[in-house]
Amino acid sequence: MGLTTTKTLNNGVEIPVIGLGVYKVEDGKTVYDAVRSALELGYRHIDTASFYQNEEGVGKAIADSGIPRDEIFVTTKVWNDEQGYEETLAAFERSLTRLNMDYVDLYLVHWPIPGKYKETWRALEKIYHDKKARAIGVSNFHPHHLEDLMKDATIKPAINQIELHPQLAQVEVREYCRNHNIAVEAWSPIGKATYLDHPVLQELAAKYRKSPAQIIIRWDYQNGIITIPKSVNRSRQKENADIFDFELSNEDMTRIEALNCGNRLGTDPDQL
Ligand code: NDP
């Protein structure tokens, strides 16, 4: 139990259940130091995207860490203005070049761009068949997007990465994904730290002698949800990973579930 704890995806690939997110972490020294620090602490999963403009720093930190490439799970994503079949194939090669890698572990369609995502998915299937991505998936897909995608897909997405935290518990998407054997991965898992002072989270933190962020990340873990909390701060990176030595009771899991109030911090995928 720890940062090497994995979940098995629907194609048999193992993904570490906690990764480091690097959205809004500046390329160069900032992202380099954040990733090096996380890897030193034992993180083995990094979540970037072409949109984040920091793939170069991520790749360099991984290369310099001395940790074998196959021990680190690397996710990147195709951005909205890169979608379409040929465009995605080209975007993927650009990501590989910036990462300085010859494959990624997970490649995601960042958003369900209407009229585009099926062609984008066809490109991801080719990338998968060419063994340049060990798994492929989507992000920000509602059940109706998944339903539509799977009408023509030959490979089922391994993952749906969505905004998910106690105040946006995404019950329907989780249920749909569970029924279709698609793993759920939470972005903004700690709600961008905007409501860690919520009385219920504070009370549970005191009860379990943990921080509110740890309570949330543990709640995800017990729900089988993969998380990618972002921190550039070493002690918070350590804190976010230290969730394997306690267990929330069923009653407390339900109390956290009851915080769900539809508080969406990002864009609704239907409103693109
Ligand atoms: P998070 O919910 O991970 O919150 C990050 C914020 O919380 C930062 O301000 C961080 O500050 C702070 N923080 C981190 N740990 C703690 C802690 N233990 N206690 C208090 N504050 C803390 O939000 P993100 O939006 O960054 O989401 C995580 C990742 O998800 C992204 O980095 C990205 O990889 C992915 N993502 C994917 C999207 C998609 O469309 N697919 C969209 C958005 C994000 P500090 O760094 O100073 O510690």
XYZ file of C-alpha atoms and ligand atoms in Angstrom:
320
model
C 0.000 0.000 0.000
C 1.348 3.376 -0.995
C 2.189 5.284 -4.110
C 2.867 2.055 -5.965
C -0.724 0.914 -5.358
C -2.318 0.413 -8.752
C -5.685 -0.158 -10.347
C -6.031 -2.492 -13.329
C -7.540 -0.876 -16.403
C -9.874 -2.720 -18.796
C -6.951 -3.685 -21.040
C -4.876 -5.105 -18.179
C -2.565 -2.090 -17.783
C -1.856 -1.025 -14.200
C -2.176 2.641 -13.242
C -0.943 4.020 -9.904
C -4.083 5.232 -8.088
C -2.481 8.528 -7.073
C -0.614 10.693 -9.541
C 0.726 14.220 -9.628
C -1.292 16.717 -11.678
C 0.645 19.581 -13.238
C -2.004 21.914 -14.682
C -0.916 25.568 -14.396
C 2.568 24.559 -13.320
C 4.973 26.620 -15.377
C 7.333 24.817 -17.720
C 11.043 24.950 -16.946
C 12.339 24.933 -13.396
C 8.924 25.043 -11.676
C 7.498 21.922 -13.268
C 10.900 20.234 -13.282
C 11.320 20.711 -9.529
C 7.721 19.663 -8.795
C 8.058 16.427 -10.753
C 11.518 15.624 -9.387
C 10.213 16.180 -5.856
C 7.159 13.968 -6.430
C 9.267 11.185 -7.928
C 11.642 11.357 -4.965
C 8.651 10.997 -2.657
C 7.597 7.865 -4.520
C 5.017 9.177 -6.999
C 5.054 7.048 -10.157
C 2.283 8.731 -12.134
C 2.334 12.183 -13.734
C -0.629 13.830 -15.475
C 0.166 16.488 -18.083
C -1.407 17.693 -21.349
C -0.281 19.533 -24.452
C -2.503 22.395 -23.230
C -0.450 22.735 -20.040
C 2.638 23.656 -22.087
C 4.926 21.876 -19.671
C 5.504 18.488 -21.310
C 9.163 19.366 -21.899
C 9.872 19.992 -18.240
C 7.929 16.882 -17.239
C 9.925 14.742 -19.662
C 13.239 16.190 -18.548
C 12.449 15.639 -14.857
C 11.514 12.024 -15.553
C 14.661 11.433 -17.611
C 16.915 13.027 -14.983
C 15.276 11.122 -12.108
C 17.172 7.975 -13.027
C 14.000 5.951 -12.493
C 13.438 3.510 -15.364
C 10.877 4.884 -17.801
C 8.708 1.783 -17.472
C 8.261 2.413 -13.747
C 6.564 5.768 -14.318
C 3.035 6.168 -15.670
C 2.798 9.212 -17.931
C -0.476 10.681 -19.183
C -0.877 13.405 -21.765
C -3.872 14.675 -23.731
C -4.840 15.997 -27.144
C -6.117 19.578 -26.871
C -9.310 20.873 -28.457
C -7.750 22.692 -31.410
C -5.653 19.609 -32.237
C -8.635 17.276 -32.717
C -9.484 15.367 -35.924
C -7.771 12.242 -37.302
C -4.624 13.576 -38.994
C -4.412 16.514 -36.596
C -4.403 14.206 -33.571
C -1.733 11.931 -35.028
C 0.434 15.011 -35.561
C -0.372 16.420 -32.105
C 0.589 13.119 -30.517
C 3.981 13.145 -32.241
C 4.556 16.705 -31.020
C 3.756 15.613 -27.461
C 6.166 12.690 -27.722
C 8.879 15.002 -29.010
C 8.349 17.474 -26.171
C 8.270 14.686 -23.592
C 11.315 13.157 -25.295
C 9.678 9.723 -25.049
C 8.812 7.037 -27.559
C 5.500 6.130 -25.918
C 3.093 7.363 -23.265
C 1.159 5.247 -20.806
C -2.159 6.989 -21.331
C -3.333 9.321 -24.068
C -6.637 11.134 -23.534
C -9.094 13.107 -25.641
C -9.108 16.226 -23.460
C -12.716 17.343 -24.199
C -15.613 15.936 -26.252
C -15.484 18.495 -29.066
C -18.731 18.078 -31.008
C -18.229 16.758 -34.519
C -14.577 15.994 -33.832
C -14.161 13.496 -31.024
C -14.975 10.370 -33.041
C -12.270 11.112 -35.618
C -9.922 11.946 -32.760
C -10.744 8.613 -31.174
C -9.933 6.795 -34.437
C -6.480 8.370 -34.246
C -6.082 7.223 -30.637
C -6.992 3.692 -31.720
C -4.225 3.809 -34.322
C -1.752 5.141 -31.739
C -2.754 2.283 -29.429
C -2.386 -0.330 -32.179
C 1.022 1.149 -33.013
C 1.938 0.580 -29.347
C 2.753 4.233 -28.757
C 0.185 4.530 -25.958
C -0.311 1.661 -23.506
C -3.871 2.792 -22.858
C -6.235 5.329 -24.397
C -9.128 7.157 -22.853
C -11.219 10.275 -22.680
C -11.720 13.237 -20.405
C -14.796 15.293 -19.594
C -17.150 12.855 -21.322
C -20.743 12.656 -20.121
C -22.480 9.267 -20.509
C -24.142 10.460 -23.732
C -20.722 11.273 -25.230
C -19.427 7.837 -24.232
C -22.518 6.170 -25.645
C -22.054 7.987 -28.949
C -18.312 7.299 -29.068
C -18.733 3.596 -28.434
C -21.187 3.191 -31.337
C -18.238 3.368 -33.741
C -15.254 2.633 -31.522
C -13.318 -0.609 -31.836
C -11.533 0.010 -28.531
C -13.393 1.022 -25.413
C -11.883 3.944 -23.451
C -9.864 2.679 -20.490
C -10.459 5.853 -18.476
C -12.756 8.846 -18.232
C -10.965 11.697 -16.434
C -13.560 14.111 -15.054
C -13.936 16.917 -12.566
C -14.811 15.067 -9.368
C -14.668 16.091 -5.723
C -17.117 15.869 -2.815
C -19.188 18.849 -3.972
C -19.351 17.442 -7.530
C -19.608 13.718 -6.886
C -20.576 12.790 -10.472
C -22.807 9.936 -9.364
C -24.290 9.262 -12.815
C -20.999 9.297 -14.691
C -19.456 6.995 -12.092
C -22.370 4.595 -12.364
C -22.196 4.580 -16.166
C -18.436 3.992 -16.129
C -18.729 1.217 -13.545
C -21.301 -0.551 -15.716
C -19.040 -0.280 -18.771
C -15.757 -1.125 -17.081
C -14.258 2.324 -17.680
C -12.089 3.575 -14.819
C -12.889 6.997 -13.376
C -10.115 9.464 -12.703
C -10.783 12.648 -10.717
C -9.427 16.022 -11.798
C -9.450 18.864 -9.286
C -9.855 16.058 -6.727
C -9.478 18.394 -3.764
C -11.722 21.001 -5.385
C -8.730 23.257 -6.107
C -8.475 23.680 -2.324
C -11.487 26.039 -2.389
C -13.534 24.415 0.390
C -11.082 22.464 2.535
C -12.424 24.529 5.441
C -15.877 22.924 5.088
C -17.059 21.954 8.609
C -17.695 18.296 7.703
C -14.220 17.928 6.193
C -12.699 19.707 9.199
C -14.579 17.449 11.592
C -13.518 14.274 9.784
C -9.936 15.537 9.564
C -9.887 15.976 13.336
C -11.517 12.590 13.908
C -9.006 10.656 11.773
C -6.051 12.953 12.582
C -5.609 13.681 8.905
C -5.966 16.811 6.769
C -9.153 17.645 4.824
C -7.259 16.952 1.572
C -6.300 13.502 2.855
C -9.905 12.795 3.837
C -11.013 13.563 0.278
C -8.252 11.589 -1.420
C -8.985 8.619 0.843
C -12.695 8.912 -0.027
C -11.725 8.644 -3.705
C -9.484 5.687 -3.029
C -12.195 3.796 -1.168
C -14.526 4.521 -4.087
C -12.036 3.061 -6.578
C -11.396 6.472 -8.146
C -7.927 7.400 -9.432
C -6.767 10.871 -8.298
C -4.184 13.345 -9.545
C -3.929 16.122 -6.926
C -1.697 18.969 -8.044
C 0.897 20.451 -5.747
C 4.196 22.184 -6.351
C 4.871 22.057 -2.620
C 6.846 19.084 -1.379
C 5.146 18.786 1.997
C 1.695 18.934 0.387
C 2.765 16.358 -2.214
C 3.783 14.122 0.678
C 0.536 14.812 2.530
C -1.604 13.993 -0.526
C 0.061 10.607 -0.855
C -0.182 9.698 2.806
C -3.674 8.205 2.783
C -2.980 4.495 3.068
C -2.835 4.141 6.853
C -6.453 4.816 7.775
C -9.939 3.865 6.658
C -13.090 5.961 6.535
C -16.135 4.236 8.007
C -19.151 3.605 5.766
C -21.020 6.245 7.701
C -18.301 8.836 7.088
C -18.118 7.886 3.391
C -21.845 8.657 3.235
C -21.341 11.976 5.018
C -18.808 12.996 2.377
C -21.120 11.827 -0.409
C -23.799 14.100 1.117
C -21.651 17.183 0.390
C -22.516 16.757 -3.291
C -24.221 19.954 -4.454
C -23.237 20.247 -8.099
C -20.450 22.770 -7.407
C -18.715 22.641 -10.779
C -15.427 24.563 -10.732
C -14.619 24.053 -14.407
C -16.562 24.077 -17.669
C -19.560 21.799 -18.176
C -18.645 19.527 -21.095
C -22.058 20.215 -22.643
C -21.320 23.913 -22.770
C -18.246 23.910 -24.946
P -6.576 20.202 -7.259
O -7.931 19.843 -6.740
O -5.556 19.141 -7.395
O -6.046 21.384 -6.326
C -4.798 21.982 -6.531
C -4.689 23.180 -5.595
O -4.713 22.751 -4.248
C -3.399 23.943 -5.768
O -3.682 25.312 -5.545
C -2.503 23.394 -4.666
O -1.563 24.370 -4.278
C -3.496 23.115 -3.570
N -3.163 21.964 -2.717
C -2.629 20.779 -3.118
N -2.547 19.924 -2.087
C -3.024 20.579 -1.002
C -3.196 20.219 0.360
N -2.839 19.019 0.790
N -3.708 21.148 1.198
C -4.071 22.371 0.759
N -3.946 22.771 -0.525
C -3.419 21.880 -1.399
O -6.809 20.984 -8.662
P -6.279 20.904 -10.156
O -7.256 21.700 -10.941
O -4.856 21.230 -10.304
O -6.511 19.364 -10.582
C -5.520 18.379 -10.441
C -5.014 17.915 -11.801
O -6.070 17.433 -12.616
C -4.409 19.037 -12.660
O -3.161 19.477 -12.200
C -4.404 18.361 -14.000
O -3.333 17.446 -14.096
C -5.756 17.646 -13.987
N -6.831 18.447 -14.615
C -7.441 17.932 -15.736
C -8.436 18.627 -16.376
C -9.077 18.036 -17.564
O -9.864 18.734 -18.231
N -8.812 16.794 -17.906
C -8.885 19.956 -15.909
C -8.217 20.397 -14.706
C -7.241 19.651 -14.094
P 0.031 24.047 -4.175
O 0.487 23.624 -5.535
O 0.615 25.346 -3.750
O 0.174 22.977 -3.129
